[in-house]
Coordinates of C-alpha atoms in Angstrom, one line a residue:
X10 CA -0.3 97.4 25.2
X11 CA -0.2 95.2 22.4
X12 CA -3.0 93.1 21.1
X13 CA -2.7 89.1 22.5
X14 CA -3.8 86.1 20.1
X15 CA -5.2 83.3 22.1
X16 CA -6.4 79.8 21.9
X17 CA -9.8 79.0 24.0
X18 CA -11.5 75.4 25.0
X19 CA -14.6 76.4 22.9
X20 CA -16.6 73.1 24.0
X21 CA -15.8 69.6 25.1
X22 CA -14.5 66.8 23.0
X23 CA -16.7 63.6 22.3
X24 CA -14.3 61.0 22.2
X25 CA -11.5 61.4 20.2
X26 CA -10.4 65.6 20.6
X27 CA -10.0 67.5 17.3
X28 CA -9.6 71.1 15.6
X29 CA -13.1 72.5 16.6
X30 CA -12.7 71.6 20.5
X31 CA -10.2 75.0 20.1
X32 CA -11.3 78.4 19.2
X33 CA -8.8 81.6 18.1
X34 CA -9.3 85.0 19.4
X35 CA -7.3 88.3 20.0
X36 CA -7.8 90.7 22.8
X37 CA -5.9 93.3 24.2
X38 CA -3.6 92.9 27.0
X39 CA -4.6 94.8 30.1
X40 CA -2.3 97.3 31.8
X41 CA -0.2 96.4 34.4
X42 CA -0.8 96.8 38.0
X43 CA 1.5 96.9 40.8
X44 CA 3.1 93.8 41.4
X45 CA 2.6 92.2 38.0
X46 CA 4.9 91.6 35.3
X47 CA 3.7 91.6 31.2
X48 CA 5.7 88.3 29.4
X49 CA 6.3 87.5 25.5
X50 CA 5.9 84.2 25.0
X51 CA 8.7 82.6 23.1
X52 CA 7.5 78.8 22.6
X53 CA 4.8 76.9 24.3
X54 CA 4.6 73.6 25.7
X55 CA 1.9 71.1 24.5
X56 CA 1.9 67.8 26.5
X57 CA -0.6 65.2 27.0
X58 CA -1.9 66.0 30.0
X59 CA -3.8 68.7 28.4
X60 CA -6.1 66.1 26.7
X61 CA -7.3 64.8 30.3
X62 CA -8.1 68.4 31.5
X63 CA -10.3 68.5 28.5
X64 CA -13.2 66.6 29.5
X65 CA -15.7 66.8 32.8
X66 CA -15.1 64.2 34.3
X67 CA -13.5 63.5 37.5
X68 CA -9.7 64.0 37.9
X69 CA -6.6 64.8 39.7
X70 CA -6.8 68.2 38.5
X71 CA -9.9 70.4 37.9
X72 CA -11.3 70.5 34.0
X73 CA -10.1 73.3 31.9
X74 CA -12.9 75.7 32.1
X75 CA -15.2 76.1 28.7
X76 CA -14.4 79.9 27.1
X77 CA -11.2 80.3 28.5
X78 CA -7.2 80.3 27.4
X79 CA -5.8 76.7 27.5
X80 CA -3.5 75.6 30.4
X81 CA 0.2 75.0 29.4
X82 CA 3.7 75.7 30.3
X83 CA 5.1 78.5 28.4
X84 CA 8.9 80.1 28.3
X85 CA 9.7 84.0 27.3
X86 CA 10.8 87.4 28.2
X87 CA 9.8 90.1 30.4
X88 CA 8.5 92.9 28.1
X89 CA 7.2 95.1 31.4
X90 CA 7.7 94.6 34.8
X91 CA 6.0 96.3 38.1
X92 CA 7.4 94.0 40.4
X93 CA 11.2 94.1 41.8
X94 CA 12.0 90.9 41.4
X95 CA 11.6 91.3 37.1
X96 CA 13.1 93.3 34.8
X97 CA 12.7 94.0 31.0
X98 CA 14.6 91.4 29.3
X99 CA 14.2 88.6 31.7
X100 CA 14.1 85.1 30.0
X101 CA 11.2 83.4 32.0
X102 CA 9.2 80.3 32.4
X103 CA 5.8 79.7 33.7
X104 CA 2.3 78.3 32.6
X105 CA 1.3 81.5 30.3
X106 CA -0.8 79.1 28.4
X107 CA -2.2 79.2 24.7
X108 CA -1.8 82.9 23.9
X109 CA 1.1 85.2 23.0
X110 CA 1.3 87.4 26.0
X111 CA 0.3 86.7 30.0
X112 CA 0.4 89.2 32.8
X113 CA 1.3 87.5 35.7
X114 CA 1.4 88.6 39.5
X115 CA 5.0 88.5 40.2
X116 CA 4.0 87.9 44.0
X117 CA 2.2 84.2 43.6
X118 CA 4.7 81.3 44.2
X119 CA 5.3 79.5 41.3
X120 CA 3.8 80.9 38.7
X121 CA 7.1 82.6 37.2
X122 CA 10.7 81.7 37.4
X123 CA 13.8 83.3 36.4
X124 CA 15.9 81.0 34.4
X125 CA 19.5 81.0 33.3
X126 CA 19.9 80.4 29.4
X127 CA 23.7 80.2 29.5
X128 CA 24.2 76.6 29.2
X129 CA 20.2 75.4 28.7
X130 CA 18.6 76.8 25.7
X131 CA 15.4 78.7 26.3
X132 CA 13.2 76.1 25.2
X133 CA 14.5 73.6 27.4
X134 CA 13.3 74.8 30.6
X135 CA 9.9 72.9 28.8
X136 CA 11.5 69.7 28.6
X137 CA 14.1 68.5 29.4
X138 CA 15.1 70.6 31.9
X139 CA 11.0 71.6 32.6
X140 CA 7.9 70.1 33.6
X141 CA 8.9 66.6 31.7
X142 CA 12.2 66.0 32.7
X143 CA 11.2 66.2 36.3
X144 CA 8.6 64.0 35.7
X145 CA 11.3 61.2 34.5
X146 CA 13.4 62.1 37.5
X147 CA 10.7 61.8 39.8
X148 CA 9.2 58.6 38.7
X149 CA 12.7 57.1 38.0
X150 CA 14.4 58.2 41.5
X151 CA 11.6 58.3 43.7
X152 CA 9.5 55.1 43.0
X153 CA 11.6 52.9 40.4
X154 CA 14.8 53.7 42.5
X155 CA 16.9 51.5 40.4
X156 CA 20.4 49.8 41.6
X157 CA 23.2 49.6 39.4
X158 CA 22.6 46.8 36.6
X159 CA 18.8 46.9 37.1
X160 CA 16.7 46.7 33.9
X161 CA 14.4 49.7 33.0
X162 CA 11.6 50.2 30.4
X163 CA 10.0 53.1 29.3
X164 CA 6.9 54.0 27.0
X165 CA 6.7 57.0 25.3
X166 CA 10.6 56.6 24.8
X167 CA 11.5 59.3 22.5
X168 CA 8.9 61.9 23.8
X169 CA 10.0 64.9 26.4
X170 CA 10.1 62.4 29.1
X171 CA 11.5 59.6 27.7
X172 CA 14.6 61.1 26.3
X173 CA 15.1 62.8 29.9
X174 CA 14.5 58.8 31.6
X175 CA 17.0 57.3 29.4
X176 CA 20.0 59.6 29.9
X177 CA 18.7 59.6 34.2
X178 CA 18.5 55.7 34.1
X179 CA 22.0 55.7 32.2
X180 CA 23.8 57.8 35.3
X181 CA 22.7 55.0 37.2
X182 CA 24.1 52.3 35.7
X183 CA 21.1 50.5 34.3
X184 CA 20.2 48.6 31.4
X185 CA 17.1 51.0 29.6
X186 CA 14.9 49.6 26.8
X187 CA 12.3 52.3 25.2
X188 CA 9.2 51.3 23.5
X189 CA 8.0 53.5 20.6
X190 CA 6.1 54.2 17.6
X191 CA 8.2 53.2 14.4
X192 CA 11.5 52.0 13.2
X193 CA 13.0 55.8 13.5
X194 CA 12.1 56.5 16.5
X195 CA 13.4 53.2 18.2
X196 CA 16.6 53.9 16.0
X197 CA 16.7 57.7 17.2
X198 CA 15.9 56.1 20.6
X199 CA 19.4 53.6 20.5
X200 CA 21.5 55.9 18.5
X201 CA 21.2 59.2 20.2
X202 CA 19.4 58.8 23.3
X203 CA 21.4 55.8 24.5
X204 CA 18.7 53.4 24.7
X205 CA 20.4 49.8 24.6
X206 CA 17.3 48.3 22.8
X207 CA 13.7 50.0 21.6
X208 CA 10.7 48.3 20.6
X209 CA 8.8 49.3 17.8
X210 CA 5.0 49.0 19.7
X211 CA 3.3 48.9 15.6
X212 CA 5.0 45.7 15.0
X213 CA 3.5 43.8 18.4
X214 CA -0.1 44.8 17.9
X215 CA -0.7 42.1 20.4
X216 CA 0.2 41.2 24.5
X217 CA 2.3 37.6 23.1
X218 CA 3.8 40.0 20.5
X219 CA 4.9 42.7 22.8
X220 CA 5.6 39.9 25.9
X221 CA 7.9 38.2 23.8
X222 CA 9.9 41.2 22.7
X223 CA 10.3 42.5 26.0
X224 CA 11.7 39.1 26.6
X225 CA 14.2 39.3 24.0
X226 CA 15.4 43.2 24.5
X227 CA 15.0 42.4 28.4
X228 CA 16.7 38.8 28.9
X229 CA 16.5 39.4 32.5
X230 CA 13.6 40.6 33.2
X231 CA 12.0 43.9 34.1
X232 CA 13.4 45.9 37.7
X233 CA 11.5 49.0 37.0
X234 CA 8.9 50.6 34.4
X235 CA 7.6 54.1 33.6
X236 CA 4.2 53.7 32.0
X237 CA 3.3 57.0 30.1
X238 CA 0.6 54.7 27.9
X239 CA -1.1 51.6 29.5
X240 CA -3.3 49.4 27.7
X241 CA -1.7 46.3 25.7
X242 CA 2.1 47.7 26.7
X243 CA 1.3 47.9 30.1
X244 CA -0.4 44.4 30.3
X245 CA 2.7 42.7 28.2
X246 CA 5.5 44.6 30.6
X247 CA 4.0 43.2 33.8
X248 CA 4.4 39.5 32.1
X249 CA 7.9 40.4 32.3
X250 CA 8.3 42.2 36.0
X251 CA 10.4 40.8 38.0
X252 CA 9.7 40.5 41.9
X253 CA 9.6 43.0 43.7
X254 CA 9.4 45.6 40.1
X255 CA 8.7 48.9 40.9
X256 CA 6.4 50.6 38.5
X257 CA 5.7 53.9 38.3
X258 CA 2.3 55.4 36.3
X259 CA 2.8 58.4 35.0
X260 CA 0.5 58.1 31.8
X261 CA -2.5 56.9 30.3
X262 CA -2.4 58.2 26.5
X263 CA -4.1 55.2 25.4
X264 CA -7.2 55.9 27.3
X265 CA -7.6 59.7 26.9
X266 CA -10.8 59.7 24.7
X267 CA -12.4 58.3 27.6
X268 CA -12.3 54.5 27.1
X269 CA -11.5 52.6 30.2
X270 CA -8.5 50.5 29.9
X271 CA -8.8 47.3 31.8
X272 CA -6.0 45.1 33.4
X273 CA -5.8 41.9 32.1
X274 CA -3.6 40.7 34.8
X275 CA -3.7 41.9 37.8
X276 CA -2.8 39.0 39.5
X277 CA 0.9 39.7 38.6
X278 CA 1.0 42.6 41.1
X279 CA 0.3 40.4 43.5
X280 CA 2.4 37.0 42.1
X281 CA 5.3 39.5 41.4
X282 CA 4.9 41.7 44.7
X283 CA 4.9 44.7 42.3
X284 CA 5.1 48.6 43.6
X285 CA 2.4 50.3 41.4
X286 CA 2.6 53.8 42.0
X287 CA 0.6 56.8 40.1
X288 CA 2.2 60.1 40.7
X289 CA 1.6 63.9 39.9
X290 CA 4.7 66.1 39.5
X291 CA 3.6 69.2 40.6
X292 CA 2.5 67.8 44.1
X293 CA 6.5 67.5 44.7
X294 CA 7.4 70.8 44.5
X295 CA 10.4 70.3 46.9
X296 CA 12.2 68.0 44.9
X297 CA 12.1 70.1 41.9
X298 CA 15.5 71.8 42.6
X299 CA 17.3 68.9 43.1
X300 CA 15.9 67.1 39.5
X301 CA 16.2 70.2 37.5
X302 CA 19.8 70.6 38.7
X303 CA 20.7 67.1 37.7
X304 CA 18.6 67.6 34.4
X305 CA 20.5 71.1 33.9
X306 CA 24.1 69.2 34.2
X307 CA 23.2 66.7 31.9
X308 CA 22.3 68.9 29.0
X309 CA 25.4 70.7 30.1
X310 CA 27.6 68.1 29.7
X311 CA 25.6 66.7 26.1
X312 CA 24.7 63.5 28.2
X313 CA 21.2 64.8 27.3
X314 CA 20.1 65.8 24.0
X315 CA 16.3 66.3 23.4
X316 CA 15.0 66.4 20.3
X317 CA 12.3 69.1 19.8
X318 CA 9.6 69.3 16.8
X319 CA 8.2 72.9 16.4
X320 CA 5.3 74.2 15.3
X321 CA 5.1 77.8 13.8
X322 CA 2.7 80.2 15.4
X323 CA 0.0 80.1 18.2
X324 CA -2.8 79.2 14.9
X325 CA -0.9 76.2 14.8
X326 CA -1.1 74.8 18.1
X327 CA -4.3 72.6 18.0
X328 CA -3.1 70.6 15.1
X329 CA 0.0 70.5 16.8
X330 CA -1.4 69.1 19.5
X331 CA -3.8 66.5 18.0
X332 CA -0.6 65.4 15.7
X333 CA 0.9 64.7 19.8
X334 CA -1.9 62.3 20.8
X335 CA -1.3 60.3 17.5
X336 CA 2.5 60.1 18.4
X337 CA 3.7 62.0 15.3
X338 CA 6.0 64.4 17.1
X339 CA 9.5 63.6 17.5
X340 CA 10.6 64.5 20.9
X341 CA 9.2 67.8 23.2
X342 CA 6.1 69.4 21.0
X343 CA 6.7 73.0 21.4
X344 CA 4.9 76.0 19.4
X345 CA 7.3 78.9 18.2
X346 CA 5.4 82.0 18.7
X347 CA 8.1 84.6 18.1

């Protein structure tokens, strides 16, 4: 069986996370048993939610244990199979983690799924047409639940989930306005994701700043928001809700290092009538058909176009991932490991 590179959480991050949170080791990769299926790992997903699962302290989700391979989404190919529903060859996705090889019980729901790479490239099924995207759908559909002509906003805008809200949010008919880190991603954001307007967050340092742009990029108002961030973007968006906005709080980047992030406001949810909704994808495991069909036409049809930025081998990945807490990817943040 061949030898498997990993990435462990060595020990807990005090404030902000960095290189020696991680630790690199290789082991070898077990036999099989009945029922379980060996998988190459092609690329693996990095996504913020992995900076949350870091710490101790109370969450949605139980902390990634201390000494053990880093939770993440991973897409790849059956190598070995001892279950009938795999064979060698098999493109596959699934939460491998932060190591080149997983052996997975074929039997457990969920945990690996057969995927068609006709239309969809491989990497896709971790974006776009993956974890992210159905977050977008879910967040957008399910709580925003836009009419035609309704206005939309969106932090985050040309990450993974962003790019998948904009081209969603189009279908629909609605006016979408990113907000995003730098003049080329707010152009990448207008000129190939369809945004109608971005805001570049660096040059509103400030809630007036950032209120008064909203109000310019979003002359009537706000319908419906997707907060991936919070902090001063989320204050200066609800200064522009309309009644009756919907939001839907997917996100809190801004506070991963363990700051709290107060609400300057929160009398608008009530002066508004707002819907503030936070929501965990994986706890809708029903509607995941339904979004990653609509995500899988899209790309189909080149309504959706994700951007990716790739790093090169599993060594690689912390960096890769601090660099995505800073915002210096440009779209999905994948790791090549083949």
């Amino acid at each position: 069986m061949p030898s498997n590179r990993q990435i462990l959480l060595d020990n807990r991050p005090e404030g902000e996370a960095s290189a020696s949170n991680f630790k690199l080791v290789s082991t070898d990769t077990p036999a099989l048993q009945d029922g379980q299926v060996l998988v190459r790992h092609h690329y693996l997903s990095l996504d913020p939610y992995m900076r949350g699962r870091m710490n101790e302290s109370k969450s949605y989700a139980q902390p990634q244990p201390l000494g053990e391979v880093m939770i993440g989404g991973t897409v790849g190919e059956v190598v070995e199979s001892r279950h009938p529903k795999f064979a060698a060859g098999d493109p596959v996705v699934g939460m491998g983690g932060w190591q080149e090889y997983s052996v997975v019980d074929g039997n457990a729901p969920g945990l690996l799924r057969k995927v068609d790479t006709t239309h969809v490239p491989l990497s896709y099924y971790l974006g776009a047409v993956g974890m992210p995207g159905v977050t977008a759908w879910y967040g957008l559909t399910q709580i925003i639940a836009p009419k035609e002509g309704d206005t939309v906003t969106v932090s985050a805008a040309t990450g993974a989930v962003g790019s998948a809200y904009a081209a969603l949010a189009r279908a629909r008919g609605c006016r979408v306005v990113g907000i995003a880190g730098g003049p080329e991603k707010c152009a990448y954001a207008v000129d190939e994701l369809g945004f109608d307007a971005c805001i570049d967050y660096r040059q509103h340092p400030d809630i007036k700043s950032m209120a008064r742009a909203l109000k310019d990029a979003c002359p009537d108002g706000i319908d419906g928001h997707f907060e991936n961030v919070g902090g001063t973007i989320l204050d200066a968006v609800l200064l522009r809700t309309n009644a009756f906005a919907r939001v839907a709080v997917c996100g809190m980047i801004a506070g991963y290092d363990g700051a709290p992030l107060p609400l300057q406001n929160p009398a608008l949810i009530l002066i508004n009538r707002l819907k503030v909704q936070g929501f965990i994808v994986s706890e809708h495991m029903e509607l995941w058909p339904q979004a990653l069909q609509e995500l899988g036409t899209l790309v189909a049809q080149g309504r959706l176009k994700p951007r990716e930025s790739i790093a090169q081998g599993i060594d690689s990945a912390p960096e890769a991932f601090l660099g995505l807490l800073k915002g210096r990817n440009f779209g999905k943040q994948l790791v090549k490991l083949i």
